[in-house]
mmCIF file of C-alpha atoms in Angstrom:
data_model
loop_
_atom_site.group_PDB
_atom_site.id
_atom_site.type_symbol
_atom_site.label_atom_id
_atom_site.label_comp_id
_atom_site.label_asym_id
_atom_site.label_seq_id
_atom_site.Cartn_x
_atom_site.Cartn_y
_atom_site.Cartn_z
ATOM 1 C CA MET A 1 77.771 92.444 132.759
ATOM 2 C CA SER A 2 79.892 94.620 135.042
ATOM 3 C CA GLU A 3 78.735 97.185 137.405
ATOM 4 C CA SER A 4 79.836 99.817 134.680
ATOM 5 C CA VAL A 5 76.303 100.126 133.271
ATOM 6 C CA GLU A 6 74.096 102.188 135.474
ATOM 7 C CA LEU A 7 70.746 100.786 136.514
ATOM 8 C CA GLU A 8 68.689 103.498 134.983
ATOM 9 C CA LEU A 9 70.391 102.883 131.554
ATOM 10 C CA LEU A 10 69.952 99.178 132.084
ATOM 11 C CA ILE A 11 66.178 99.508 132.750
ATOM 12 C CA ASN A 12 65.740 101.984 129.863
ATOM 13 C CA CYS A 13 67.361 99.662 127.406
ATOM 14 C CA THR A 14 65.419 96.522 128.613
ATOM 15 C CA GLN A 15 62.246 98.595 128.240
ATOM 16 C CA ALA A 16 63.286 99.699 124.844
ATOM 17 C CA THR A 17 64.051 96.160 123.835
ATOM 18 C CA ILE A 18 60.658 95.000 125.086
ATOM 19 C CA LEU A 19 58.996 97.600 123.062
ATOM 20 C CA ARG A 20 60.970 96.635 119.993
ATOM 21 C CA PHE A 21 60.808 92.883 120.369
ATOM 22 C CA PRO A 22 57.674 92.131 122.348
ATOM 23 C CA TRP A 23 57.728 88.347 121.568
ATOM 24 C CA SER A 24 60.930 87.976 123.588
ATOM 25 C CA THR A 25 59.517 88.210 127.031
ATOM 26 C CA ASP A 26 56.398 87.848 129.141
ATOM 27 C CA PHE A 27 57.238 91.086 131.077
ATOM 28 C CA ASN A 28 55.927 94.558 130.220
ATOM 29 C CA THR A 29 57.794 97.812 130.394
ATOM 30 C CA THR A 30 56.067 98.940 133.606
ATOM 31 C CA VAL A 31 57.120 95.930 135.549
ATOM 32 C CA VAL A 32 60.649 96.119 134.432
ATOM 33 C CA GLY A 33 60.937 99.593 135.967
ATOM 34 C CA GLU A 34 60.252 98.096 139.322
ATOM 35 C CA LEU A 35 62.941 95.338 139.179
ATOM 36 C CA ASN A 36 66.471 95.419 140.791
ATOM 37 C CA ARG A 37 69.597 95.121 138.892
ATOM 38 C CA THR A 38 69.824 91.279 139.166
ATOM 39 C CA GLU A 39 66.183 90.813 138.097
ATOM 40 C CA VAL A 40 66.721 93.139 134.981
ATOM 41 C CA LEU A 41 69.966 91.130 133.959
ATOM 42 C CA ASP A 42 67.778 87.889 134.322
ATOM 43 C CA VAL A 43 65.076 89.422 132.038
ATOM 44 C CA LEU A 44 67.697 90.338 129.536
ATOM 45 C CA GLY A 45 69.274 86.887 129.685
ATOM 46 C CA GLU A 46 65.829 85.216 129.062
ATOM 47 C CA MET A 47 65.124 87.632 126.226
ATOM 48 C CA ILE A 48 68.557 86.688 124.562
ATOM 49 C CA THR A 49 67.842 82.994 125.212
ATOM 50 C CA ARG A 50 64.437 83.279 123.479
ATOM 51 C CA SER A 51 65.801 85.047 120.543
ATOM 52 C CA ARG A 52 68.293 82.388 119.614
ATOM 53 C CA GLY A 53 65.692 80.450 117.736
ATOM 54 C CA TYR A 54 64.196 83.570 116.095
ATOM 55 C CA VAL A 55 64.659 84.165 112.494
ATOM 56 C CA PRO A 56 64.788 87.940 111.750
ATOM 57 C CA GLN A 57 62.467 89.355 109.075
ATOM 58 C CA THR A 58 64.062 91.023 106.099
ATOM 59 C CA GLY A 59 63.012 94.597 107.405
ATOM 60 C CA GLU A 60 64.753 94.135 110.769
ATOM 61 C CA LEU A 61 68.252 95.591 110.693
ATOM 62 C CA LEU A 62 69.269 94.537 114.155
ATOM 63 C CA THR A 63 68.896 91.456 115.930
ATOM 64 C CA LEU A 64 67.941 91.460 119.572
ATOM 65 C CA ARG A 65 71.379 90.864 120.714
ATOM 66 C CA GLU A 66 72.742 93.588 118.591
ATOM 67 C CA PHE A 67 70.037 95.918 119.767
ATOM 68 C CA ILE A 68 70.813 95.338 123.480
ATOM 69 C CA THR A 69 74.545 95.794 122.829
ATOM 70 C CA GLU A 70 74.192 99.032 120.851
ATOM 71 C CA CYS A 71 71.724 100.403 123.483
ATOM 72 C CA LEU A 72 73.987 99.592 126.460
ATOM 73 C CA PHE A 73 77.269 100.428 124.851
ATOM 74 C CA PRO A 74 76.529 102.949 122.103
ATOM 75 C CA THR A 75 79.295 103.288 119.493
ATOM 76 C CA THR A 76 80.496 106.795 119.064
ATOM 77 C CA LYS A 77 82.930 108.067 116.409
ATOM 78 C CA SER A 78 86.403 108.447 117.755
ATOM 79 C CA PRO A 79 87.349 112.094 118.303
ATOM 80 C CA TYR A 80 90.707 111.240 116.651
ATOM 81 C CA GLU A 81 89.263 109.787 113.575
ATOM 82 C CA LEU A 82 90.284 112.066 110.548
ATOM 83 C CA PRO A 83 88.091 112.522 107.537
ATOM 84 C CA TRP A 84 89.198 110.949 104.399
ATOM 85 C CA GLN A 85 90.508 114.249 102.744
ATOM 86 C CA LEU A 86 93.030 114.749 105.624
ATOM 87 C CA LYS A 87 94.004 111.036 105.462
ATOM 88 C CA THR A 88 94.663 111.385 101.865
ATOM 89 C CA ALA A 89 96.733 114.641 102.363
ATOM 90 C CA TRP A 90 98.794 113.091 105.190
ATOM 91 C CA GLY A 91 99.393 109.913 102.952
ATOM 92 C CA VAL A 92 100.702 112.172 100.155
ATOM 93 C CA VAL A 93 102.999 114.073 102.640
ATOM 94 C CA PHE A 94 104.335 110.881 104.092
ATOM 95 C CA GLY A 95 104.650 109.297 100.608
ATOM 96 C CA ALA A 96 106.839 112.259 99.447
ATOM 97 C CA MET A 97 109.055 111.982 102.608
ATOM 98 C CA LEU A 98 109.438 108.283 101.927
ATOM 99 C CA LEU A 99 110.621 108.941 98.460
ATOM 100 C CA VAL A 100 112.990 111.674 99.483
ATOM 101 C CA ALA A 101 114.406 109.420 102.167
ATOM 102 C CA ILE A 102 114.931 106.418 99.886
ATOM 103 C CA THR A 103 116.438 108.680 97.098
ATOM 104 C CA GLY A 104 118.798 110.338 99.615
ATOM 105 C CA ASN A 105 119.819 106.851 100.983
ATOM 106 C CA CYS A 106 120.538 105.605 97.473
ATOM 107 C CA ILE A 107 122.817 108.582 96.859
ATOM 108 C CA VAL A 108 124.698 108.039 100.014
ATOM 109 C CA LEU A 109 125.141 104.348 99.137
ATOM 110 C CA TRP A 110 126.438 105.304 95.648
ATOM 111 C CA ILE A 111 128.968 107.770 97.080
ATOM 112 C CA VAL A 112 130.205 105.362 99.666
ATOM 113 C CA LEU A 113 130.362 102.356 97.207
ATOM 114 C CA GLY A 114 132.016 104.681 94.687
ATOM 115 C CA LYS A 115 134.814 105.513 97.103
ATOM 116 C CA TRP A 116 135.261 102.037 98.068
ATOM 117 C CA ILE A 117 135.075 100.360 94.657
ATOM 118 C CA ARG A 118 136.866 102.922 92.379
ATOM 119 C CA PRO A 119 140.523 102.567 94.040
ATOM 120 C CA ARG A 120 140.185 98.740 93.600
ATOM 121 C CA LEU A 121 139.262 99.115 90.013
ATOM 122 C CA TYR A 122 141.684 101.705 88.962
ATOM 123 C CA PRO A 123 144.662 101.504 91.357
ATOM 124 C CA ILE A 124 146.914 104.503 91.488
ATOM 125 C CA TYR A 125 150.757 103.707 91.097
#
């Protein structure tokens, strides 16, 4: 794990993980608050190692690894993500533009081929 995660966030997420999955470590939440960065990472590594053999119950939505990942790196909705109504509207606009472009190009090809083929079929004497 890089230095991009602040120590306070790392400690808070470790404490939350201990509260949510108490079977995963022998540490309690107060002890984790006094550890340094390397020791907290060791505790998280131990918790992930212990959780490999654990079979999640049906009521648990997140595994321990997913819980830690979501806590440390929360996923937020992209500010550039459009709602489905706008996506549909833009799809219709671009679809209409595509239809007009294809029709216009077909007309141009028809005219060019007509000018090129007609003199060969009906030569002027």
